[in-house]
Amino acid sequence: SIWAGNLLGGIVLTDAIEISSGINTEYHDNRINGRGFIIPAYKQLNAGAFMVAKYTLSEQSQLQAGIRYDHGTLTTEEYHDWYPTPVETNTGKTDSMLQRSPALKKNFSNLSWSIGFNHHAHHVSVKFNAGKSFRMPIAKELAANGVNYHRFSYEKGNPQLSPETAYQLDAGFEFHSRTFAIGIMPFANYFSNYIYLNPGFEHDRLYGNGNQVFTYTQSRVFRSGGELHSHYDILPSLKAGVILNYIWSEQLSGSKKGFTLPFSPPASALLHLKYEPVSTGNMNHPYIALDVNRVAAQNRVVPPEEKTPGYTLVNVSAGTGILLISQPVTFNLQVQNLLNKTYFNHTSYYRLINVPGPARNVILGVHLQF
């Protein structure tokens, strides 16, 4: 069960300065039962207080700054297997109820902050943000010890994890007119102790069917990248758009120093074309759309992670609204993976068991308004 509470307030000091503050609390009481195990029963209490100030420089520009203090307490219960397991000892084999998770009590606290600038002119938008973030480890990261059947893996927690802190910079620049727009959103993050699931070479033979063992680990990490998007109205009825994404990650410490992070997304490019003819007769807002999604190969992996080849997916869709016996009805037809391409999604946990992405998929939607 989860209980949450918020207390918010604000004050306007002048026409240009506005301050808001608040307190957030959240309580978790997790109990377990059944035959499977991955995380123990636990209780968690989080509380945070924050203050945000906004300063209006002009009708187009605004400064924002915020500060927040968080404190959290997490208590987990000891857990032993409910059945005996033969264990080798100096005197021979003996049956033992193996301990899966010890009792833990952890307290975490930290101060985070942010500062930002926004400017919106007639054709140009600019924004910039810098800050420090904080995240306390959750029970799964500290005390997991079992098969995760959703991810086809065996996960082990690390009770020595410290809170995750990061410093980040992000910006946004966009130009837009009546028929054309282009924008870029770069970012950079530095984590002093990033928490992630580290793939191992071991495979669990005691509790699962040979699932690969992943252990929650911390290391210093640098991440950067961004998104570039643009759209252009070629004709009043024909529009084109493109979205480019790229992320770079590198571990700066630990046993996997110099490698990226597991399940890192490869670079991708999405081309979108949409034709919207003028509504005629009984057809209302008809359209035909084409999406071509090109995903690059991912060769920067974390051993023993496998490399994933690139692929191209083609999706098409069409739709229109009509009046059917005076009743508005909207029809939509989508064909995903039109060419029935066999591909692997590097960011999917199905990649662990070499299951490809969905094949050709046809979706027909009918929407009625009442």
mmCIF file of C-alpha atoms in Angstrom:
data_model
loop_
_atom_site.group_PDB
_atom_site.id
_atom_site.type_symbol
_atom_site.label_atom_id
_atom_site.label_comp_id
_atom_site.label_asym_id
_atom_site.label_seq_id
_atom_site.Cartn_x
_atom_site.Cartn_y
_atom_site.Cartn_z
ATOM 1 C CA SER A 1 0.000 0.000 0.000
ATOM 2 C CA ILE A 2 1.093 3.590 -0.713
ATOM 3 C CA TRP A 3 0.012 6.733 1.080
ATOM 4 C CA ALA A 4 0.952 10.206 -0.160
ATOM 5 C CA GLY A 5 0.332 13.758 1.028
ATOM 6 C CA ASN A 6 1.110 17.234 -0.279
ATOM 7 C CA LEU A 7 0.975 20.700 1.233
ATOM 8 C CA LEU A 8 1.444 23.568 -1.223
ATOM 9 C CA GLY A 9 1.474 27.344 -0.951
ATOM 10 C CA GLY A 10 2.516 30.417 -2.882
ATOM 11 C CA ILE A 11 2.967 34.152 -2.612
ATOM 12 C CA VAL A 12 3.342 36.977 -5.131
ATOM 13 C CA LEU A 13 5.880 39.490 -3.806
ATOM 14 C CA THR A 14 5.762 41.928 -6.752
ATOM 15 C CA ASP A 15 4.531 41.963 -10.339
ATOM 16 C CA ALA A 16 7.820 40.319 -11.309
ATOM 17 C CA ILE A 17 8.538 37.927 -8.415
ATOM 18 C CA GLU A 18 6.505 34.876 -7.426
ATOM 19 C CA ILE A 19 7.508 32.298 -4.792
ATOM 20 C CA SER A 20 5.891 28.920 -4.136
ATOM 21 C CA SER A 21 6.784 26.234 -1.614
ATOM 22 C CA GLY A 22 5.510 22.923 -0.378
ATOM 23 C CA ILE A 23 6.015 19.652 1.463
ATOM 24 C CA ASN A 24 5.611 16.160 -0.044
ATOM 25 C CA THR A 25 5.356 12.951 1.955
ATOM 26 C CA GLU A 26 4.979 9.348 0.815
ATOM 27 C CA TYR A 27 4.717 6.110 2.796
ATOM 28 C CA HIS A 28 5.089 2.569 1.390
ATOM 29 C CA ASP A 29 4.091 -0.603 3.239
ATOM 30 C CA ASN A 30 4.966 -3.595 1.040
ATOM 31 C CA ARG A 31 4.037 -7.107 2.161
ATOM 32 C CA ILE A 32 4.815 -10.320 0.313
ATOM 33 C CA ASN A 33 3.272 -13.765 0.083
ATOM 34 C CA GLY A 34 3.276 -16.743 -2.230
ATOM 35 C CA ARG A 35 6.047 -19.049 -3.372
ATOM 36 C CA GLY A 36 8.211 -16.738 -5.482
ATOM 37 C CA PHE A 37 10.644 -14.139 -4.150
ATOM 38 C CA ILE A 38 12.484 -11.171 -5.583
ATOM 39 C CA ILE A 39 12.157 -8.357 -3.000
ATOM 40 C CA PRO A 40 11.486 -8.551 0.763
ATOM 41 C CA ALA A 41 8.685 -6.944 2.715
ATOM 42 C CA TYR A 42 9.608 -3.353 3.486
ATOM 43 C CA LYS A 43 8.434 -0.023 4.854
ATOM 44 C CA GLN A 44 9.575 3.253 3.328
ATOM 45 C CA LEU A 45 8.918 6.847 4.364
ATOM 46 C CA ASN A 46 9.967 9.782 2.163
ATOM 47 C CA ALA A 47 9.552 13.474 2.938
ATOM 48 C CA GLY A 48 10.697 16.530 1.032
ATOM 49 C CA ALA A 49 10.386 20.301 1.260
ATOM 50 C CA PHE A 50 10.923 22.676 -1.650
ATOM 51 C CA MET A 51 10.824 26.324 -2.676
ATOM 52 C CA VAL A 52 10.581 27.690 -6.231
ATOM 53 C CA ALA A 53 11.034 31.319 -7.251
ATOM 54 C CA LYS A 54 10.047 32.859 -10.612
ATOM 55 C CA TYR A 55 11.353 36.231 -11.752
ATOM 56 C CA THR A 56 9.816 37.811 -14.840
ATOM 57 C CA LEU A 57 12.429 39.786 -16.756
ATOM 58 C CA SER A 58 10.050 40.854 -19.530
ATOM 59 C CA GLU A 59 6.981 39.658 -21.380
ATOM 60 C CA GLN A 60 9.228 37.234 -23.282
ATOM 61 C CA SER A 61 11.776 36.170 -20.621
ATOM 62 C CA GLN A 62 11.646 34.506 -17.235
ATOM 63 C CA LEU A 63 14.137 33.177 -14.673
ATOM 64 C CA GLN A 64 13.332 30.232 -12.398
ATOM 65 C CA ALA A 65 15.228 28.812 -9.433
ATOM 66 C CA GLY A 66 14.413 26.091 -6.964
ATOM 67 C CA ILE A 67 15.823 24.246 -3.985
ATOM 68 C CA ARG A 68 14.666 21.016 -2.341
ATOM 69 C CA TYR A 69 15.637 18.902 0.672
ATOM 70 C CA ASP A 70 14.698 15.213 0.834
ATOM 71 C CA HIS A 71 14.942 12.635 3.603
ATOM 72 C CA GLY A 72 14.001 8.974 3.369
ATOM 73 C CA THR A 73 13.968 5.928 5.643
ATOM 74 C CA LEU A 74 13.771 2.358 4.333
ATOM 75 C CA THR A 75 13.429 -0.769 6.491
ATOM 76 C CA THR A 76 13.403 -4.260 4.943
ATOM 77 C CA GLU A 77 12.595 -7.554 6.640
ATOM 78 C CA GLU A 78 14.803 -10.633 6.677
ATOM 79 C CA TYR A 79 13.672 -13.413 4.349
ATOM 80 C CA HIS A 80 14.577 -17.126 4.168
ATOM 81 C CA ASP A 81 13.449 -19.762 1.680
ATOM 82 C CA TRP A 82 10.328 -21.608 2.814
ATOM 83 C CA TYR A 83 11.841 -24.939 1.694
ATOM 84 C CA PRO A 84 15.167 -26.654 2.540
ATOM 85 C CA THR A 85 18.104 -26.753 0.124
ATOM 86 C CA PRO A 86 21.025 -29.237 0.389
ATOM 87 C CA VAL A 87 24.202 -27.344 1.301
ATOM 88 C CA GLU A 88 27.770 -28.679 1.329
ATOM 89 C CA THR A 89 29.533 -28.299 4.706
ATOM 90 C CA ASN A 90 32.767 -29.618 6.221
ATOM 91 C CA THR A 91 30.852 -32.567 7.637
ATOM 92 C CA GLY A 92 28.861 -33.316 4.469
ATOM 93 C CA LYS A 93 25.521 -32.221 3.100
ATOM 94 C CA THR A 94 22.861 -30.634 5.279
ATOM 95 C CA ASP A 95 19.460 -29.124 4.567
ATOM 96 C CA SER A 96 19.192 -25.370 5.146
ATOM 97 C CA MET A 97 16.599 -22.639 4.686
ATOM 98 C CA LEU A 98 18.779 -20.312 2.623
ATOM 99 C CA GLN A 99 18.692 -16.610 3.420
ATOM 100 C CA ARG A 100 17.624 -14.577 0.411
ATOM 101 C CA SER A 101 17.653 -11.138 2.014
ATOM 102 C CA PRO A 102 18.942 -9.700 5.331
ATOM 103 C CA ALA A 103 17.145 -7.153 7.485
ATOM 104 C CA LEU A 104 18.179 -3.614 6.556
ATOM 105 C CA LYS A 105 17.541 -0.112 7.872
ATOM 106 C CA LYS A 106 18.756 2.761 5.713
ATOM 107 C CA ASN A 107 18.490 6.542 6.035
ATOM 108 C CA PHE A 108 19.177 8.864 3.102
ATOM 109 C CA SER A 109 19.055 12.644 2.728
ATOM 110 C CA ASN A 110 20.284 15.192 0.230
ATOM 111 C CA LEU A 111 19.880 18.742 -1.074
ATOM 112 C CA SER A 112 19.049 19.382 -4.736
ATOM 113 C CA TRP A 113 18.612 22.570 -6.737
ATOM 114 C CA SER A 114 17.908 23.924 -10.208
ATOM 115 C CA ILE A 115 18.028 27.184 -12.137
ATOM 116 C CA GLY A 116 16.518 27.929 -15.520
ATOM 117 C CA PHE A 117 15.914 30.611 -18.132
ATOM 118 C CA ASN A 118 13.110 30.782 -20.711
ATOM 119 C CA HIS A 119 12.719 33.218 -23.603
ATOM 120 C CA HIS A 120 9.842 33.173 -26.095
ATOM 121 C CA ALA A 121 9.886 35.725 -28.909
ATOM 122 C CA HIS A 122 7.729 35.860 -32.032
ATOM 123 C CA HIS A 123 9.598 33.188 -34.015
ATOM 124 C CA VAL A 124 12.256 31.987 -31.554
ATOM 125 C CA SER A 125 12.158 30.041 -28.287
ATOM 126 C CA VAL A 126 15.196 29.524 -26.052
ATOM 127 C CA LYS A 127 15.469 27.698 -22.739
ATOM 128 C CA PHE A 128 18.336 26.667 -20.501
ATOM 129 C CA ASN A 129 18.378 24.652 -17.274
ATOM 130 C CA ALA A 130 21.082 23.527 -14.856
ATOM 131 C CA GLY A 131 20.714 21.630 -11.636
ATOM 132 C CA LYS A 132 21.568 18.882 -9.211
ATOM 133 C CA SER A 133 19.242 15.916 -8.661
ATOM 134 C CA PHE A 134 18.962 13.229 -5.985
ATOM 135 C CA ARG A 135 17.383 9.773 -5.843
ATOM 136 C CA MET A 136 17.519 7.349 -2.946
ATOM 137 C CA PRO A 137 17.886 3.617 -3.729
ATOM 138 C CA ILE A 138 14.640 1.658 -3.693
ATOM 139 C CA ALA A 139 14.107 -1.678 -1.931
ATOM 140 C CA LYS A 140 14.615 -3.649 -5.138
ATOM 141 C CA GLU A 141 18.039 -2.084 -5.765
ATOM 142 C CA LEU A 142 19.157 -2.744 -2.183
ATOM 143 C CA ALA A 143 17.688 -6.166 -1.438
ATOM 144 C CA ALA A 144 16.493 -7.992 -4.579
ATOM 145 C CA ASN A 145 17.528 -11.643 -4.824
ATOM 146 C CA GLY A 146 15.412 -13.627 -7.237
ATOM 147 C CA VAL A 147 14.098 -14.250 -10.726
ATOM 148 C CA ASN A 148 12.454 -11.344 -12.522
ATOM 149 C CA TYR A 149 10.104 -13.196 -14.853
ATOM 150 C CA HIS A 150 9.176 -9.982 -16.692
ATOM 151 C CA ARG A 151 12.805 -9.346 -17.696
ATOM 152 C CA PHE A 152 14.041 -12.939 -18.096
ATOM 153 C CA SER A 153 16.850 -12.340 -15.606
ATOM 154 C CA TYR A 154 18.007 -13.049 -12.064
ATOM 155 C CA GLU A 155 18.461 -9.809 -10.102
ATOM 156 C CA LYS A 156 20.603 -9.262 -7.022
ATOM 157 C CA GLY A 157 20.481 -6.125 -4.905
ATOM 158 C CA ASN A 158 23.385 -4.341 -3.261
ATOM 159 C CA PRO A 159 22.821 -3.123 0.346
ATOM 160 C CA GLN A 160 25.908 -0.884 0.086
ATOM 161 C CA LEU A 161 24.384 1.441 -2.524
ATOM 162 C CA SER A 162 24.462 5.146 -1.749
ATOM 163 C CA PRO A 163 21.971 7.751 -3.038
ATOM 164 C CA GLU A 164 22.217 8.570 -6.707
ATOM 165 C CA THR A 165 23.188 12.188 -7.379
ATOM 166 C CA ALA A 166 23.638 13.930 -10.715
ATOM 167 C CA TYR A 167 24.455 17.297 -12.211
ATOM 168 C CA GLN A 168 22.728 18.151 -15.465
ATOM 169 C CA LEU A 169 22.603 20.773 -18.175
ATOM 170 C CA ASP A 170 19.926 20.916 -20.843
ATOM 171 C CA ALA A 171 18.871 23.505 -23.370
ATOM 172 C CA GLY A 172 16.353 24.047 -26.093
ATOM 173 C CA PHE A 173 16.455 26.211 -29.212
ATOM 174 C CA GLU A 174 13.561 26.433 -31.682
ATOM 175 C CA PHE A 175 12.663 28.552 -34.683
ATOM 176 C CA HIS A 176 9.135 28.357 -36.025
ATOM 177 C CA SER A 177 7.115 30.073 -38.722
ATOM 178 C CA ARG A 178 3.777 29.378 -40.382
ATOM 179 C CA THR A 179 5.131 26.575 -42.594
ATOM 180 C CA PHE A 180 8.486 25.600 -41.100
ATOM 181 C CA ALA A 181 9.963 24.777 -37.699
ATOM 182 C CA ILE A 182 13.265 23.408 -36.467
ATOM 183 C CA GLY A 183 14.496 22.778 -32.942
ATOM 184 C CA ILE A 184 17.377 21.180 -31.088
ATOM 185 C CA MET A 185 17.442 20.008 -27.455
ATOM 186 C CA PRO A 186 20.933 18.990 -26.236
ATOM 187 C CA PHE A 187 21.690 17.710 -22.729
ATOM 188 C CA ALA A 188 24.599 16.544 -20.587
ATOM 189 C CA ASN A 189 24.537 14.628 -17.275
ATOM 190 C CA TYR A 190 27.266 13.705 -14.817
ATOM 191 C CA PHE A 191 26.404 11.057 -12.216
ATOM 192 C CA SER A 192 28.780 10.640 -9.297
ATOM 193 C CA ASN A 193 27.199 7.252 -8.473
ATOM 194 C CA TYR A 194 24.735 6.060 -11.108
ATOM 195 C CA ILE A 195 22.690 2.957 -10.129
ATOM 196 C CA TYR A 196 22.105 0.364 -12.846
ATOM 197 C CA LEU A 197 21.650 -3.361 -13.429
ATOM 198 C CA ASN A 198 25.090 -4.719 -14.303
ATOM 199 C CA PRO A 199 25.007 -7.824 -16.553
ATOM 200 C CA GLY A 200 27.185 -10.679 -15.342
ATOM 201 C CA PHE A 201 28.655 -13.806 -16.909
ATOM 202 C CA GLU A 202 27.000 -16.058 -14.310
ATOM 203 C CA HIS A 203 23.689 -17.850 -14.796
ATOM 204 C CA ASP A 204 21.323 -18.874 -12.003
ATOM 205 C CA ARG A 205 20.846 -22.639 -11.743
ATOM 206 C CA LEU A 206 19.290 -22.832 -8.261
ATOM 207 C CA TYR A 207 16.077 -20.809 -8.552
ATOM 208 C CA GLY A 208 15.460 -20.365 -12.285
ATOM 209 C CA ASN A 209 16.137 -21.958 -15.634
ATOM 210 C CA GLY A 210 19.610 -20.601 -16.186
ATOM 211 C CA ASN A 211 18.656 -16.904 -16.205
ATOM 212 C CA GLN A 212 21.530 -14.443 -16.590
ATOM 213 C CA VAL A 213 22.462 -12.795 -13.278
ATOM 214 C CA PHE A 214 22.259 -8.984 -13.060
ATOM 215 C CA THR A 215 23.580 -7.125 -10.011
ATOM 216 C CA TYR A 216 22.664 -3.576 -9.016
ATOM 217 C CA THR A 217 25.892 -1.588 -9.237
ATOM 218 C CA GLN A 218 27.110 2.009 -8.974
ATOM 219 C CA SER A 219 29.671 3.899 -11.011
ATOM 220 C CA ARG A 220 30.484 7.398 -12.168
ATOM 221 C CA VAL A 221 28.731 8.002 -15.490
ATOM 222 C CA PHE A 222 28.701 10.744 -18.118
ATOM 223 C CA ARG A 223 25.753 10.976 -20.510
ATOM 224 C CA SER A 224 25.115 13.426 -23.315
ATOM 225 C CA GLY A 225 23.027 13.671 -26.439
ATOM 226 C CA GLY A 226 19.944 15.348 -27.716
ATOM 227 C CA GLU A 227 17.082 15.548 -30.138
ATOM 228 C CA LEU A 228 16.707 17.439 -33.406
ATOM 229 C CA HIS A 229 13.217 17.860 -34.809
ATOM 230 C CA SER A 230 11.852 19.702 -37.799
ATOM 231 C CA HIS A 231 8.685 19.885 -39.862
ATOM 232 C CA TYR A 232 7.797 21.594 -43.127
ATOM 233 C CA ASP A 233 4.469 22.171 -44.873
ATOM 234 C CA ILE A 234 5.369 21.259 -48.455
ATOM 235 C CA LEU A 235 1.804 22.027 -49.553
ATOM 236 C CA PRO A 236 -1.267 23.049 -47.544
ATOM 237 C CA SER A 237 -2.301 19.394 -47.605
ATOM 238 C CA LEU A 238 1.147 17.737 -47.465
ATOM 239 C CA LYS A 239 3.374 17.904 -44.381
ATOM 240 C CA ALA A 240 6.783 16.369 -43.693
ATOM 241 C CA GLY A 241 8.687 15.980 -40.444
ATOM 242 C CA VAL A 242 11.842 14.405 -39.091
ATOM 243 C CA ILE A 243 13.074 13.552 -35.572
ATOM 244 C CA LEU A 244 16.705 12.569 -34.846
ATOM 245 C CA ASN A 245 17.790 11.125 -31.467
ATOM 246 C CA TYR A 246 21.282 10.381 -30.152
ATOM 247 C CA ILE A 247 22.589 9.422 -26.675
ATOM 248 C CA TRP A 248 26.168 8.803 -25.574
ATOM 249 C CA SER A 249 26.947 7.151 -22.213
ATOM 250 C CA GLU A 250 30.272 6.153 -20.663
ATOM 251 C CA GLN A 251 31.169 4.667 -17.298
ATOM 252 C CA LEU A 252 34.057 6.498 -15.669
ATOM 253 C CA SER A 253 34.731 4.056 -12.820
ATOM 254 C CA GLY A 254 34.110 0.504 -11.650
ATOM 255 C CA SER A 255 34.678 -2.878 -13.263
ATOM 256 C CA LYS A 256 33.030 -1.751 -16.520
ATOM 257 C CA LYS A 257 34.990 1.502 -16.803
ATOM 258 C CA GLY A 258 35.146 2.766 -20.387
ATOM 259 C CA PHE A 259 31.969 0.930 -21.440
ATOM 260 C CA THR A 260 28.522 2.379 -22.011
ATOM 261 C CA LEU A 261 25.430 1.478 -19.928
ATOM 262 C CA PRO A 262 23.396 -1.701 -20.508
ATOM 263 C CA PHE A 263 20.429 -1.428 -22.881
ATOM 264 C CA SER A 264 21.655 1.916 -24.232
ATOM 265 C CA PRO A 265 19.427 3.115 -27.104
ATOM 266 C CA PRO A 266 21.122 3.463 -30.502
ATOM 267 C CA ALA A 267 20.816 6.550 -32.678
ATOM 268 C CA SER A 268 17.545 6.777 -34.590
ATOM 269 C CA ALA A 269 15.821 8.856 -37.251
ATOM 270 C CA LEU A 270 12.078 9.064 -37.873
ATOM 271 C CA LEU A 271 10.689 10.468 -41.145
ATOM 272 C CA HIS A 272 6.991 11.357 -41.174
ATOM 273 C CA LEU A 273 4.836 12.253 -44.205
ATOM 274 C CA LYS A 274 1.147 13.113 -43.909
ATOM 275 C CA TYR A 275 -1.336 13.945 -46.676
ATOM 276 C CA GLU A 276 -4.598 15.606 -45.619
ATOM 277 C CA PRO A 277 -6.889 16.317 -48.587
ATOM 278 C CA VAL A 278 -9.774 18.731 -48.280
ATOM 279 C CA SER A 279 -12.874 17.238 -46.687
ATOM 280 C CA THR A 280 -15.443 16.385 -49.347
ATOM 281 C CA GLY A 281 -18.848 14.797 -49.330
ATOM 282 C CA ASN A 282 -19.314 12.531 -46.336
ATOM 283 C CA MET A 283 -15.581 12.379 -45.496
ATOM 284 C CA ASN A 284 -14.375 14.604 -42.654
ATOM 285 C CA HIS A 285 -10.627 15.273 -42.122
ATOM 286 C CA PRO A 286 -9.315 12.296 -44.162
ATOM 287 C CA TYR A 287 -5.602 11.563 -44.051
ATOM 288 C CA ILE A 288 -2.899 9.145 -45.182
ATOM 289 C CA ALA A 289 0.405 8.950 -43.271
ATOM 290 C CA LEU A 290 3.753 7.230 -43.745
ATOM 291 C CA ASP A 291 6.423 6.733 -41.049
ATOM 292 C CA VAL A 292 9.911 5.421 -41.816
ATOM 293 C CA ASN A 293 11.913 4.693 -38.663
ATOM 294 C CA ARG A 294 15.643 4.029 -39.134
ATOM 295 C CA VAL A 295 17.463 2.659 -36.083
ATOM 296 C CA ALA A 296 21.254 2.400 -36.176
ATOM 297 C CA ALA A 297 23.228 -0.642 -35.064
ATOM 298 C CA GLN A 298 24.262 -0.680 -31.406
ATOM 299 C CA ASN A 299 27.875 -1.822 -31.239
ATOM 300 C CA ARG A 300 28.751 -0.054 -27.958
ATOM 301 C CA VAL A 301 27.708 -2.674 -25.429
ATOM 302 C CA VAL A 302 28.549 -3.800 -21.888
ATOM 303 C CA PRO A 303 30.078 -7.319 -21.790
ATOM 304 C CA PRO A 304 28.506 -9.847 -21.985
ATOM 305 C CA GLU A 305 25.754 -7.851 -23.692
ATOM 306 C CA GLU A 306 25.239 -8.704 -27.369
ATOM 307 C CA LYS A 307 25.552 -6.200 -30.210
ATOM 308 C CA THR A 308 22.368 -5.456 -32.129
ATOM 309 C CA PRO A 309 22.197 -4.792 -35.902
ATOM 310 C CA GLY A 310 20.347 -1.772 -37.252
ATOM 311 C CA TYR A 311 16.981 -1.936 -38.982
ATOM 312 C CA THR A 312 14.331 0.115 -40.779
ATOM 313 C CA LEU A 313 10.613 -0.076 -40.024
ATOM 314 C CA VAL A 314 7.835 1.240 -42.259
ATOM 315 C CA ASN A 315 4.413 2.078 -40.796
ATOM 316 C CA VAL A 316 1.397 3.383 -42.694
ATOM 317 C CA SER A 317 -1.944 4.678 -41.500
ATOM 318 C CA ALA A 318 -5.112 6.191 -42.908
ATOM 319 C CA GLY A 319 -8.329 7.465 -41.490
ATOM 320 C CA THR A 320 -11.378 9.628 -41.908
ATOM 321 C CA GLY A 321 -14.506 10.712 -40.125
ATOM 322 C CA ILE A 322 -17.940 10.117 -41.620
ATOM 323 C CA LEU A 323 -21.566 10.620 -40.710
ATOM 324 C CA LEU A 324 -23.284 7.249 -40.406
ATOM 325 C CA ILE A 325 -27.045 7.685 -39.961
ATOM 326 C CA SER A 326 -26.424 11.123 -38.433
ATOM 327 C CA GLN A 327 -23.866 9.575 -36.056
ATOM 328 C CA PRO A 328 -20.219 10.839 -36.271
ATOM 329 C CA VAL A 329 -17.887 7.866 -36.699
ATOM 330 C CA THR A 330 -14.095 7.940 -37.070
ATOM 331 C CA PHE A 331 -12.254 5.092 -38.799
ATOM 332 C CA ASN A 332 -8.491 4.555 -38.435
ATOM 333 C CA LEU A 333 -6.415 1.846 -40.089
ATOM 334 C CA GLN A 334 -2.766 1.252 -39.096
ATOM 335 C CA VAL A 335 -0.297 -1.230 -40.508
ATOM 336 C CA GLN A 336 2.794 -1.414 -38.316
ATOM 337 C CA ASN A 337 5.977 -3.006 -39.695
ATOM 338 C CA LEU A 338 4.474 -3.023 -43.177
ATOM 339 C CA LEU A 339 7.395 -4.939 -44.741
ATOM 340 C CA ASN A 340 7.312 -7.594 -41.972
ATOM 341 C CA LYS A 341 10.946 -6.873 -41.055
ATOM 342 C CA THR A 342 12.659 -9.203 -38.561
ATOM 343 C CA TYR A 343 14.571 -7.035 -36.106
ATOM 344 C CA PHE A 344 15.823 -6.859 -32.519
ATOM 345 C CA ASN A 345 15.155 -3.932 -30.190
ATOM 346 C CA HIS A 346 18.351 -3.346 -28.195
ATOM 347 C CA THR A 347 16.483 -1.591 -25.360
ATOM 348 C CA SER A 348 14.011 -4.448 -24.864
ATOM 349 C CA TYR A 349 14.530 -7.209 -22.314
ATOM 350 C CA TYR A 350 13.288 -9.644 -24.961
ATOM 351 C CA ARG A 351 16.736 -9.093 -26.494
ATOM 352 C CA LEU A 352 18.135 -11.254 -23.661
ATOM 353 C CA ILE A 353 16.340 -14.311 -25.042
ATOM 354 C CA ASN A 354 16.749 -13.373 -28.740
ATOM 355 C CA VAL A 355 13.061 -12.694 -29.333
ATOM 356 C CA PRO A 356 12.591 -10.273 -32.279
ATOM 357 C CA GLY A 357 10.270 -7.297 -32.283
ATOM 358 C CA PRO A 358 6.623 -7.528 -33.375
ATOM 359 C CA ALA A 359 5.957 -8.641 -36.950
ATOM 360 C CA ARG A 360 3.427 -6.995 -39.246
ATOM 361 C CA ASN A 361 0.497 -5.765 -37.162
ATOM 362 C CA VAL A 362 -2.817 -4.474 -38.534
ATOM 363 C CA ILE A 363 -5.000 -2.310 -36.290
ATOM 364 C CA LEU A 364 -8.493 -1.098 -37.178
ATOM 365 C CA GLY A 365 -10.031 1.502 -34.898
ATOM 366 C CA VAL A 366 -13.642 2.671 -34.866
ATOM 367 C CA HIS A 367 -14.560 5.602 -32.602
ATOM 368 C CA LEU A 368 -18.134 6.579 -31.868
ATOM 369 C CA GLN A 369 -19.189 9.832 -30.207
ATOM 370 C CA PHE A 370 -22.122 9.728 -27.817
#
